[in-house]
Amino acid sequence: MKLSKFLKKVLVTSAFVAAFSIFGIAGLPNQAKADTLPAQLYYSQRVLDSRGGTSHLEGYIAIQNLAFEKNVTVHYTYDGGKTWYDAPASYLKTDSNDNSEVWKFQTMSVYYLQPITYCIKYEVNGQTYWDNNNGKNYTDGAFGKSYVYAHSIFTQTFNGNNYISFYTATRNIAGSNSRVVKVRYTEDNWNTYKDVDTAYQVGSISTADTTEWATNVTVSSSSKQVKFAVLYEVDGVDYWDNNFGANYTANF
């Protein structure tokens, strides 16, 4: 079994709000208008450590590039606020959808079920900006500006056939009556593509705020690379996760 490079180390919960078209990348107006904070969480996720029994938090932050010199830090606690720690975030890439910088952070490992509460600190040009979830802080796996992310993908070749398993997390939106999650994938670099519906799944990351979805697809035995993005349709509004404009890739 092989995993895509980006998701190789994600064992349980491992995206981003973006827009995608088969002809290129285009930002969604409803997302762009929300991008007003100098620092804003995309999403975070609990990730099991390889030794088991412990886990850490990984997350991604949207940063407005206000100056070259800057510091991005995640301020977190796992004992209810008695002790606080700082985890420095690091620049990952530029989001081609809106040109914001994508920064990644990771906390230290704790007992798997131990809750982690955190907020984001952005220091630039002598100013300090916070994203503390409107004073509530964030806990464990949380959504910020994102509405959907692909947390895991697994590939397998069996009896001459290639299979891909997709697992997706979505934000539960209060009052929504219609929700559909689809995986859009291509085996020929977007000359053609297919959409496949995913199904609700009671998974390890399903909570009152988050729903997990899953689907499996069989691709051509001659396919060496499959690219994909995830679409979340809620009451006629589309939210995309296309890996910050680069799409995801699964190799066989």
Coordinates of N, CA and C in Angstrom, one line a residue:
M1 N 0.8 -1.2 0.0 CA 0.0 0.0 0.0 C 0.9 1.2 0.0
K2 N 0.6 2.2 -0.8 CA 1.3 3.5 -0.9 C 0.4 4.6 -0.6
L3 N 1.0 5.7 0.0 CA 0.3 6.9 0.3 C 0.8 8.0 -0.6
S4 N 0.0 9.0 -0.9 CA 0.5 10.2 -1.5 C 1.5 10.9 -0.6
K5 N 2.5 11.6 -1.2 CA 3.6 12.1 -0.5 C 3.1 13.0 0.6
F6 N 2.1 13.9 0.3 CA 1.7 14.9 1.3 C 1.0 14.2 2.5
L7 N 0.3 13.1 2.3 CA -0.5 12.5 3.3 C 0.1 11.2 3.9
K8 N 1.4 10.9 3.5 CA 2.0 9.7 3.9 C 2.0 9.4 5.4
K9 N 2.2 10.4 6.2 CA 2.4 10.2 7.6 C 1.0 10.4 8.4
V10 N 0.0 10.7 7.6 CA -1.3 10.8 8.3 C -2.0 9.5 8.5
L11 N -2.1 9.1 9.8 CA -2.7 7.7 10.0 C -4.1 7.7 10.3
V12 N -4.6 8.7 11.0 CA -6.1 8.7 11.3 C -6.7 10.0 10.8
T13 N -6.2 11.1 11.1 CA -6.9 12.4 10.7 C -5.8 13.3 10.1
S14 N -5.8 13.4 8.9 CA -4.8 14.2 8.3 C -5.4 14.8 7.0
A15 N -6.6 20.7 2.5 CA -7.2 20.7 2.6 C -7.7 22.0 2.7
F16 N -8.3 22.1 2.3 CA -8.2 23.6 2.5 C -9.4 24.2 1.6
V17 N -9.8 25.3 2.1 CA -10.9 26.0 1.3 C -10.3 26.6 0.1
A18 N -10.8 26.1 -1.1 CA -10.2 26.6 -2.3 C -11.2 26.4 -3.4
A19 N -10.9 27.0 -4.6 CA -11.8 26.8 -5.7 C -11.1 26.2 -6.9
F20 N -11.8 25.3 -7.6 CA -11.1 24.6 -8.7 C -12.1 24.5 -9.9
S21 N -11.5 24.6 -11.1 CA -12.2 24.3 -12.3 C -11.3 23.4 -13.2
I22 N -11.9 22.7 -14.1 CA -11.1 21.8 -15.0 C -10.1 22.6 -15.9
F23 N -10.4 23.9 -16.0 CA -9.5 24.7 -16.8 C -8.5 25.5 -16.0
G24 N -8.6 25.5 -14.7 CA -7.6 26.2 -13.9 C -8.2 26.4 -12.5
I25 N -7.6 27.3 -11.8 CA -8.0 27.6 -10.4 C -8.7 29.0 -10.4
A26 N -9.8 29.1 -9.7 CA -10.5 30.4 -9.6 C -11.0 30.5 -8.1
G27 N -10.8 31.7 -7.5 CA -11.2 31.9 -6.1 C -12.7 32.1 -6.1
L28 N -13.3 31.5 -5.0 CA -14.8 31.7 -4.8 C -15.0 33.0 -4.1
P29 N -15.9 33.9 -4.6 CA -16.2 35.2 -3.9 C -16.6 35.0 -2.5
N30 N -17.4 34.0 -2.1 CA -17.8 33.9 -0.8 C -16.7 33.6 0.2
Q31 N -15.6 32.9 -0.3 CA -14.4 32.7 0.5 C -13.5 33.9 0.6
A32 N -13.3 34.6 -0.5 CA -12.4 35.7 -0.6 C -12.9 36.8 0.4
K33 N -14.2 37.0 0.4 CA -14.7 38.1 1.3 C -14.5 37.8 2.8
A34 N -14.3 36.5 3.1 CA -14.1 36.2 4.5 C -12.6 36.3 4.9
D35 N -11.7 36.5 4.0 CA -10.3 36.5 4.2 C -9.9 37.9 4.7
T36 N -10.3 38.3 5.8 CA -10.0 39.7 6.3 C -9.1 39.8 7.4
L37 N -8.8 38.6 8.1 CA -7.9 38.6 9.2 C -6.4 38.5 8.8
P38 N -5.5 39.2 9.4 CA -4.1 39.0 9.0 C -3.6 37.6 9.2
A39 N -4.1 36.9 10.3 CA -3.8 35.5 10.5 C -5.1 34.8 10.8
Q40 N -5.3 33.7 10.1 CA -6.6 33.0 10.3 C -6.4 31.5 10.1
L41 N -6.9 30.7 11.0 CA -6.7 29.2 10.9 C -7.4 28.7 9.7
Y42 N -6.8 27.8 9.0 CA -7.5 27.0 8.0 C -8.2 25.8 8.7
Y43 N -7.4 24.9 9.3 CA -8.0 23.8 10.0 C -6.9 23.1 10.8
S44 N -7.2 22.3 11.7 CA -6.3 21.5 12.5 C -6.8 20.1 12.6
Q45 N -5.9 19.2 13.0 CA -6.3 17.8 13.0 C -5.4 17.0 14.0
R46 N -6.0 16.0 14.7 CA -5.2 15.2 15.6 C -4.5 14.1 14.8
V47 N -3.3 13.8 15.0 CA -2.5 12.8 14.2 C -1.9 11.9 15.2
L48 N -2.1 10.6 15.0 CA -1.5 9.6 15.8 C 0.0 9.5 15.6
D49 N 0.7 9.4 16.7 CA 2.2 9.1 16.6 C 2.4 7.7 16.2
S50 N 3.5 7.4 15.6 CA 3.8 6.0 15.1 C 3.9 5.0 16.2
R51 N 4.3 5.5 17.4 CA 4.5 4.6 18.5 C 3.2 4.2 19.2
G52 N 2.1 5.0 18.9 CA 0.8 4.7 19.4 C 0.6 5.2 20.8
G53 N -0.6 5.4 21.2 CA -0.9 5.9 22.6 C -0.8 7.4 22.7
T54 N -0.1 8.0 21.8 CA 0.1 9.5 21.9 C -0.3 10.1 20.5
S55 N -0.5 11.4 20.5 CA -0.8 12.1 19.3 C -0.4 13.5 19.4
H56 N -0.4 14.2 18.3 CA -0.1 15.6 18.3 C -1.1 16.3 17.4
L57 N -1.1 17.6 17.5 CA -2.0 18.5 16.7 C -1.2 19.1 15.5
E58 N -1.7 19.0 14.3 CA -1.1 19.6 13.1 C -2.2 20.6 12.6
G59 N -1.7 21.7 12.1 CA -2.7 22.7 11.5 C -2.0 23.6 10.5
Y60 N -2.9 24.3 9.8 CA -2.5 25.2 8.7 C -3.1 26.6 8.9
I61 N -2.3 27.6 8.7 CA -2.8 29.0 8.9 C -2.6 29.8 7.7
A62 N -3.6 30.7 7.4 CA -3.5 31.7 6.3 C -2.9 33.0 6.9
I63 N -1.9 33.4 6.3 CA -1.2 34.6 6.7 C -1.1 35.7 5.6
Q64 N -1.6 36.9 5.9 CA -1.4 38.0 5.0 C 0.0 38.4 5.0
N65 N 0.7 38.5 3.9 CA 2.1 38.9 3.8 C 2.3 40.4 3.9
L66 N 2.3 40.8 5.2 CA 2.4 42.3 5.5 C 3.9 42.7 5.5
A67 N 4.8 41.8 5.6 CA 6.3 42.1 5.6 C 7.0 40.8 5.5
F68 N 8.3 40.9 5.0 CA 9.1 39.7 4.9 C 9.4 39.1 6.2
E69 N 9.8 40.0 7.2 CA 10.1 39.5 8.5 C 8.9 39.3 9.4
K70 N 8.6 38.2 9.8 CA 7.4 37.9 10.6 C 7.6 36.7 11.5
N71 N 6.8 36.6 12.5 CA 6.7 35.4 13.4 C 5.3 34.9 13.5
V72 N 5.1 33.6 13.4 CA 3.8 33.0 13.6 C 3.9 31.9 14.6
T73 N 3.1 32.0 15.6 CA 3.3 31.1 16.8 C 1.9 30.6 17.2
V74 N 1.8 29.3 17.6 CA 0.6 28.8 18.1 C 0.8 28.6 19.6
H75 N -0.1 29.3 20.4 CA -0.1 29.3 21.8 C -1.1 28.2 22.3
Y76 N -0.6 27.2 23.0 CA -1.5 26.1 23.3 C -1.3 25.5 24.7
T77 N -2.4 24.9 25.2 CA -2.3 24.2 26.5 C -3.1 22.8 26.4
Y78 N -2.6 21.9 27.2 CA -3.3 20.6 27.2 C -3.7 20.2 28.6
D79 N -3.6 21.2 29.6 CA -4.0 20.9 30.9 C -5.0 21.9 31.4
G80 N -5.9 22.4 30.5 CA -6.9 23.3 30.9 C -6.5 24.7 31.2
G81 N -5.3 25.1 30.7 CA -4.8 26.4 30.9 C -3.9 26.6 32.0
K82 N -3.5 25.5 32.7 CA -2.5 25.7 33.8 C -1.1 26.0 33.3
T83 N -0.8 25.3 32.2 CA 0.5 25.5 31.6 C 0.3 25.8 30.1
W84 N 1.0 26.8 29.6 CA 0.9 27.1 28.1 C 2.2 26.9 27.5
Y85 N 2.2 26.5 26.2 CA 3.4 26.3 25.4 C 3.2 27.0 24.1
D86 N 4.4 27.3 23.4 CA 4.4 27.9 22.1 C 5.0 27.0 21.1
A87 N 4.3 26.8 20.0 CA 4.8 26.1 18.9 C 5.0 27.0 17.7
P88 N 6.2 27.2 17.2 CA 6.5 28.0 16.1 C 5.9 27.4 14.8
A89 N 5.2 28.2 14.0 CA 4.7 27.8 12.7 C 5.8 28.1 11.7
S90 N 5.8 27.4 10.5 CA 6.8 27.6 9.5 C 6.1 27.8 8.1
Y91 N 6.7 28.6 7.3 CA 6.1 28.9 6.0 C 6.1 27.6 5.2
L92 N 5.0 27.3 4.5 CA 4.9 26.1 3.7 C 4.8 26.4 2.2
K93 N 4.0 27.3 1.8 CA 3.8 27.6 0.4 C 2.9 28.8 0.3
T94 N 2.7 29.3 -0.9 CA 1.7 30.4 -1.2 C 0.5 29.8 -1.8
D95 N -0.7 30.1 -1.3 CA -2.0 29.7 -1.8 C -2.2 30.4 -3.1
S96 N -2.2 29.6 -4.2 CA -2.4 30.2 -5.5 C -3.8 30.7 -5.7
N97 N -4.8 30.4 -4.8 CA -6.1 30.8 -5.0 C -6.3 32.3 -4.6
D98 N -5.6 32.7 -3.5 CA -5.7 34.1 -3.1 C -4.4 34.8 -2.7
N99 N -3.3 34.1 -2.9 CA -1.9 34.6 -2.7 C -1.6 34.8 -1.2
S100 N -2.4 34.3 -0.3 CA -2.1 34.3 1.1 C -1.0 33.2 1.3
E101 N -0.2 33.5 2.4 CA 0.9 32.5 2.7 C 0.2 31.4 3.6
V102 N 0.7 30.2 3.3 CA 0.2 29.0 4.1 C 1.3 28.6 5.1
W103 N 1.0 28.7 6.4 CA 2.0 28.3 7.4 C 1.5 27.0 8.1
K104 N 2.4 26.2 8.5 CA 2.1 24.9 9.2 C 2.6 24.9 10.6
F105 N 1.8 24.3 11.5 CA 2.3 24.1 12.9 C 2.1 22.7 13.4
Q106 N 2.9 22.4 14.4 CA 2.7 21.0 15.0 C 3.0 21.2 16.5
T107 N 2.2 20.6 17.4 CA 2.4 20.7 18.8 C 3.2 19.5 19.2
M108 N 3.6 19.5 20.5 CA 4.3 18.3 21.0 C 3.2 17.2 21.2
S109 N 3.7 16.0 21.4 CA 2.8 14.8 21.6 C 2.3 14.8 23.0
V110 N 1.0 14.4 23.1 CA 0.4 14.2 24.4 C -0.4 12.9 24.3
Y111 N -1.0 12.5 25.5 CA -1.8 11.3 25.5 C -2.9 11.5 24.5
Y112 N -3.3 10.4 23.8 CA -4.1 10.5 22.6 C -5.5 11.2 22.9
L113 N -6.1 11.0 24.0 CA -7.4 11.5 24.3 C -7.3 12.9 25.0
Q114 N -6.1 13.4 25.3 CA -6.0 14.6 26.0 C -6.3 15.8 25.1
P115 N -7.2 16.7 25.5 CA -7.6 17.8 24.7 C -6.6 18.8 24.6
I116 N -6.5 19.5 23.5 CA -5.5 20.6 23.3 C -6.3 21.9 22.9
T117 N -6.1 23.0 23.6 CA -6.7 24.2 23.3 C -5.6 25.2 22.8
Y118 N -6.0 26.0 21.8 CA -4.9 26.9 21.3 C -5.5 28.1 20.6
C119 N -4.6 29.1 20.3 CA -4.9 30.2 19.5 C -3.6 30.6 18.7
I120 N -3.8 31.5 17.8 CA -2.7 31.8 16.8 C -2.2 33.3 17.0
K121 N -0.9 33.5 17.1 CA -0.3 34.8 17.3 C 0.6 35.1 16.0
Y122 N 0.4 36.3 15.5 CA 1.1 36.7 14.3 C 1.8 38.1 14.6
E123 N 3.1 38.1 14.6 CA 3.9 39.3 14.9 C 4.5 39.8 13.6
V124 N 4.3 41.1 13.2 CA 4.8 41.7 12.0 C 4.8 43.2 12.1
N125 N 5.8 43.9 11.6 CA 5.8 45.3 11.6 C 5.6 46.0 13.0
G126 N 6.0 45.3 14.0 CA 5.8 45.8 15.4 C 4.4 45.7 15.9
Q127 N 3.6 45.0 15.2 CA 2.2 44.7 15.6 C 2.0 43.2 15.9
T128 N 1.0 43.0 16.7 CA 0.7 41.6 17.1 C -0.8 41.4 16.7
Y129 N -1.1 40.3 15.9 CA -2.5 40.0 15.6 C -2.8 38.6 16.1
W130 N -4.0 38.4 16.6 CA -4.4 37.1 17.1 C -5.6 36.5 16.3
D131 N -5.6 35.2 16.2 CA -6.8 34.5 15.9 C -7.1 33.6 17.0
N132 N -8.1 34.0 17.8 CA -8.5 33.1 19.0 C -9.9 32.7 18.9
N133 N -10.4 32.5 17.7 CA -11.7 32.0 17.5 C -12.8 32.9 18.2
N134 N -12.7 34.2 18.0 CA -13.6 35.1 18.6 C -13.7 35.0 20.1
G135 N -12.5 34.8 20.7 CA -12.4 34.7 22.2 C -12.6 33.3 22.8
K136 N -13.0 32.4 21.9 CA -13.3 31.0 22.4 C -12.1 30.1 22.3
N137 N -11.0 30.5 21.6 CA -9.9 29.6 21.3 C -10.4 28.4 20.5
Y138 N -9.4 27.7 19.9 CA -9.7 26.5 19.2 C -9.4 25.2 20.0
T139 N -10.0 24.1 19.7 CA -9.8 22.9 20.4 C -9.6 21.8 19.5
D140 N -8.5 21.0 19.7 CA -8.2 19.8 19.0 C -8.4 20.0 17.5
G141 N -9.0 19.1 16.8 CA -9.3 19.3 15.4 C -10.4 20.4 15.2
A142 N -10.1 21.4 14.5 CA -11.0 22.5 14.4 C -11.0 23.1 13.0
F143 N -12.1 23.7 12.6 CA -12.2 24.5 11.3 C -12.0 26.0 11.6
G144 N -11.3 26.7 10.8 CA -11.2 28.1 10.8 C -11.9 28.7 9.6
K145 N -11.1 29.1 8.6 CA -11.7 29.5 7.3 C -12.1 28.4 6.4
S146 N -11.6 27.2 6.7 CA -11.9 26.1 5.9 C -13.3 25.5 6.2
Y147 N -13.9 24.9 5.2 CA -15.1 24.1 5.3 C -15.0 22.7 5.0
V148 N -13.9 22.3 4.4 CA -13.7 20.9 4.0 C -12.2 20.7 3.8
Y149 N -11.8 19.5 4.2 CA -10.4 19.1 3.9 C -10.3 17.5 3.7
A150 N -9.4 17.1 2.8 CA -9.2 15.7 2.6 C -8.2 15.3 3.6
H151 N -8.6 14.5 4.6 CA -7.6 14.2 5.7 C -6.8 12.9 5.5
S152 N -7.3 12.0 4.6 CA -6.5 10.8 4.3 C -6.8 10.3 2.9
I153 N -5.8 9.7 2.3 CA -6.0 9.0 1.0 C -5.1 7.8 1.1
F154 N -5.6 6.6 0.6 CA -4.8 5.4 0.6 C -5.0 4.8 -0.8
T155 N -3.9 4.3 -1.3 CA -3.9 3.6 -2.6 C -3.4 2.2 -2.5
Q156 N -4.0 1.3 -3.3 CA -3.6 -0.1 -3.2 C -3.8 -0.7 -4.6
T157 N -2.9 -1.6 -5.0 CA -3.0 -2.4 -6.2 C -3.3 -3.8 -5.8
F158 N -4.3 -4.4 -6.3 CA -4.7 -5.7 -5.9 C -5.3 -6.5 -7.1
N159 N -4.8 -7.6 -7.4 CA -5.2 -8.4 -8.6 C -5.3 -7.6 -9.9
G160 N -4.2 -6.8 -10.1 CA -4.1 -6.0 -11.3 C -4.9 -4.8 -11.4
N161 N -5.7 -4.5 -10.3 CA -6.5 -3.3 -10.3 C -6.0 -2.2 -9.3
N162 N -6.2 -1.0 -9.6 CA -5.8 0.1 -8.7 C -7.0 0.7 -8.0
Y163 N -6.8 0.8 -6.7 CA -7.9 1.4 -5.9 C -7.4 2.6 -5.1
I164 N -8.4 3.5 -4.8 CA -8.1 4.7 -4.0 C -9.2 4.8 -3.0
S165 N -8.9 5.0 -1.7 CA -9.8 5.3 -0.7 C -9.6 6.7 -0.2
F166 N -10.7 7.5 -0.2 CA -10.7 8.9 0.2 C -11.5 9.1 1.5
Y167 N -10.9 9.9 2.4 CA -11.6 10.2 3.6 C -11.5 11.8 3.7
T168 N -12.7 12.3 4.0 CA -12.9 13.8 3.9 C -13.6 14.3 5.2
A169 N -13.2 15.4 5.7 CA -13.9 16.0 6.8 C -14.5 17.3 6.4
T170 N -15.7 17.6 6.9 CA -16.5 18.8 6.6 C -17.0 19.5 7.8
R171 N -17.1 20.8 7.7 CA -17.7 21.6 8.8 C -19.2 21.4 8.8
N172 N -19.8 21.2 9.9 CA -21.2 21.1 10.0 C -21.8 22.6 10.1
I173 N -22.6 22.9 9.2 CA -23.2 24.3 9.1 C -24.6 24.3 9.6
A174 N -24.9 25.0 10.7 CA -26.2 25.0 11.3 C -27.3 25.4 10.3
G175 N -28.3 24.7 10.3 CA -29.5 25.0 9.5 C -29.4 24.6 8.1
S176 N -28.3 23.9 7.7 CA -28.2 23.4 6.3 C -29.1 22.2 6.1
N177 N -29.7 22.2 5.0 CA -30.7 21.1 4.6 C -30.1 20.2 3.6
S178 N -29.1 20.6 2.9 CA -28.6 19.7 1.8 C -27.1 19.8 1.8
R179 N -26.5 18.6 2.0 CA -25.0 18.5 2.0 C -24.6 17.3 1.0
V180 N -23.7 17.6 0.2 CA -23.1 16.6 -0.7 C -21.6 16.8 -0.8
V181 N -20.9 15.7 -0.7 CA -19.4 15.7 -0.8 C -19.0 14.8 -1.9
K182 N -18.2 15.4 -2.8 CA -17.8 14.7 -4.0 C -16.3 14.8 -4.2
V183 N -15.7 13.7 -4.7 CA -14.3 13.8 -5.1 C -14.2 13.9 -6.6
R184 N -13.5 14.9 -7.1 CA -13.3 15.1 -8.5 C -11.9 14.6 -8.8
Y185 N -11.8 13.6 -9.7 CA -10.4 13.1 -10.0 C -10.2 12.9 -11.5
T186 N -8.9 12.9 -11.9 CA -8.5 12.7 -13.3 C -7.4 11.7 -13.4
E187 N -7.4 11.0 -14.4 CA -6.3 10.0 -14.7 C -5.4 10.5 -15.8
D188 N -5.8 11.7 -16.4 CA -5.0 12.2 -17.6 C -4.7 13.7 -17.5
N189 N -4.4 14.1 -16.3 CA -4.0 15.5 -16.0 C -5.1 16.5 -16.5
W190 N -6.4 16.2 -16.2 CA -7.5 17.0 -16.4 C -8.0 17.2 -17.8
N191 N -7.5 16.4 -18.7 CA -8.1 16.3 -20.0 C -9.5 15.8 -19.9
T192 N -9.7 14.9 -19.0 CA -11.1 14.4 -18.6 C -11.1 14.2 -17.1
Y193 N -12.3 14.2 -16.5 CA -12.4 13.9 -15.1 C -13.7 13.2 -14.8
K194 N -13.8 12.7 -13.6 CA -15.0 12.1 -13.1 C -15.3 12.6 -11.7
D195 N -16.6 12.7 -11.4 CA -17.0 13.0 -10.0 C -17.6 11.8 -9.4
V196 N -17.3 11.5 -8.1 CA -17.8 10.4 -7.4 C -18.3 10.9 -6.1
D197 N -19.5 10.5 -5.7 CA -20.1 10.9 -4.4 C -19.5 10.1 -3.3
T198 N -19.4 10.8 -2.1 CA -18.9 10.1 -0.9 C -20.1 9.9 0.0
A199 N -19.9 9.0 1.0 CA -21.0 8.7 1.9 C -20.6 9.1 3.3
Y200 N -21.6 9.5 4.1 CA -21.4 9.8 5.5 C -20.8 8.6 6.2
Q201 N -19.8 8.9 7.1 CA -19.2 7.8 7.8 C -19.0 8.2 9.3
V202 N -19.4 7.3 10.2 CA -19.1 7.5 11.6 C -17.7 7.1 11.8
G203 N -16.8 8.1 11.7 CA -15.4 7.9 11.9 C -14.8 8.5 13.1
S204 N -13.5 8.5 13.2 CA -12.8 8.9 14.4 C -12.9 10.4 14.6
I205 N -13.1 11.2 13.5 CA -13.1 12.6 13.6 C -14.5 13.2 13.5
S206 N -15.5 12.4 13.5 CA -16.9 12.9 13.4 C -17.3 13.4 14.8
T207 N -17.7 14.7 14.9 CA -18.1 15.3 16.1 C -19.4 16.1 15.9
A208 N -19.8 16.9 16.9 CA -20.9 17.8 16.7 C -20.7 18.8 15.6
D209 N -19.4 19.2 15.4 CA -19.0 20.2 14.5 C -18.5 19.7 13.2
T210 N -18.1 18.4 13.2 CA -17.4 17.8 12.0 C -18.0 16.5 11.6
T211 N -18.1 16.3 10.3 CA -18.6 15.1 9.7 C -17.5 14.5 8.8
E212 N -17.4 13.2 8.9 CA -16.4 12.4 8.1 C -17.1 11.7 7.0
W213 N -16.5 11.8 5.8 CA -17.1 11.2 4.6 C -16.0 10.2 4.0
A214 N -16.5 9.2 3.3 CA -15.6 8.3 2.7 C -16.1 7.7 1.4
T215 N -15.2 7.3 0.5 CA -15.5 6.7 -0.7 C -14.3 5.9 -1.3
N216 N -14.6 4.9 -2.1 CA -13.5 4.2 -2.8 C -13.8 4.2 -4.3
V217 N -12.7 4.3 -5.0 CA -12.9 4.3 -6.5 C -11.8 3.3 -7.1
T218 N -12.2 2.7 -8.2 CA -11.3 1.9 -8.9 C -10.9 2.6 -10.2
V219 N -9.6 2.7 -10.4 CA -9.0 3.5 -11.6 C -8.4 2.5 -12.5
S220 N -8.0 2.9 -13.7 CA -7.4 2.0 -14.7 C -6.1 1.4 -14.2
S221 N -5.9 0.2 -14.5 CA -4.7 -0.5 -14.1 C -3.5 0.1 -14.7
S222 N -3.6 0.9 -15.7 CA -2.5 1.5 -16.4 C -2.2 2.9 -15.8
S223 N -3.1 3.4 -14.9 CA -2.9 4.7 -14.3 C -1.7 4.7 -13.3
K224 N -0.8 5.6 -13.5 CA 0.3 5.8 -12.6 C 0.2 6.9 -11.7
Q225 N -0.7 7.9 -12.1 CA -0.9 9.1 -11.2 C -2.3 9.5 -11.4
V226 N -3.0 9.8 -10.2 CA -4.3 10.3 -10.2 C -4.3 11.6 -9.4
K227 N -4.9 12.7 -10.0 CA -5.0 14.0 -9.3 C -6.5 14.2 -8.9
F228 N -6.7 14.9 -7.8 CA -8.0 15.0 -7.3 C -8.2 16.3 -6.4
A229 N -9.4 16.7 -6.3 CA -9.8 17.7 -5.4 C -11.2 17.3 -4.8
V230 N -11.6 18.0 -3.7 CA -12.8 17.6 -3.0 C -13.8 18.8 -3.0
L231 N -15.0 18.5 -3.3 CA -16.1 19.5 -3.4 C -17.1 19.2 -2.3
Y232 N -17.5 20.3 -1.5 CA -18.5 20.2 -0.5 C -19.6 21.2 -0.9
E233 N -20.8 20.6 -1.2 CA -21.9 21.4 -1.6 C -22.9 21.5 -0.5
V234 N -23.2 22.8 0.0 CA -24.1 23.0 1.1 C -25.1 24.0 0.7
D235 N -26.4 23.6 0.5 CA -27.5 24.5 0.2 C -27.1 25.4 -1.0
G236 N -26.5 24.8 -2.0 CA -26.2 25.5 -3.3 C -24.9 26.3 -3.3
V237 N -24.1 26.3 -2.2 CA -22.8 26.9 -2.1 C -21.8 25.9 -2.2
D238 N -20.7 26.1 -3.0 CA -19.6 25.2 -3.2 C -18.4 25.6 -2.4
Y239 N -17.8 24.7 -1.7 CA -16.5 24.9 -1.0 C -15.6 23.8 -1.5
W240 N -14.4 24.2 -1.9 CA -13.4 23.3 -2.5 C -12.2 23.1 -1.6
D241 N -11.6 21.9 -1.6 CA -10.3 21.6 -1.1 C -9.4 21.1 -2.3
N242 N -8.5 21.9 -2.7 CA -7.6 21.5 -3.8 C -6.2 21.7 -3.5
N243 N -5.8 21.5 -2.2 CA -4.4 21.6 -1.7 C -3.8 22.9 -2.1
F244 N -4.5 24.0 -1.8 CA -4.0 25.4 -2.0 C -3.7 25.7 -3.5
G245 N -4.5 25.0 -4.3 CA -4.4 25.3 -5.8 C -3.5 24.3 -6.5
A246 N -2.9 23.4 -5.8 CA -2.0 22.4 -6.4 C -2.7 21.1 -6.7
N247 N -3.9 20.9 -6.2 CA -4.6 19.6 -6.2 C -3.8 18.5 -5.5
Y248 N -4.4 17.5 -5.2 CA -3.8 16.3 -4.5 C -3.4 15.3 -5.5
T249 N -2.4 14.5 -5.2 CA -1.9 13.5 -6.1 C -1.7 12.2 -5.5
A250 N -2.2 11.1 -6.1 CA -2.0 9.7 -5.7 C -1.2 9.0 -6.8
N251 N -0.1 8.4 -6.4 CA 0.8 7.6 -7.3 C 0.7 6.1 -7.1
F252 N 0.8 5.4 -8.2 CA 0.8 3.9 -8.1 C 2.1 3.4 -8.6

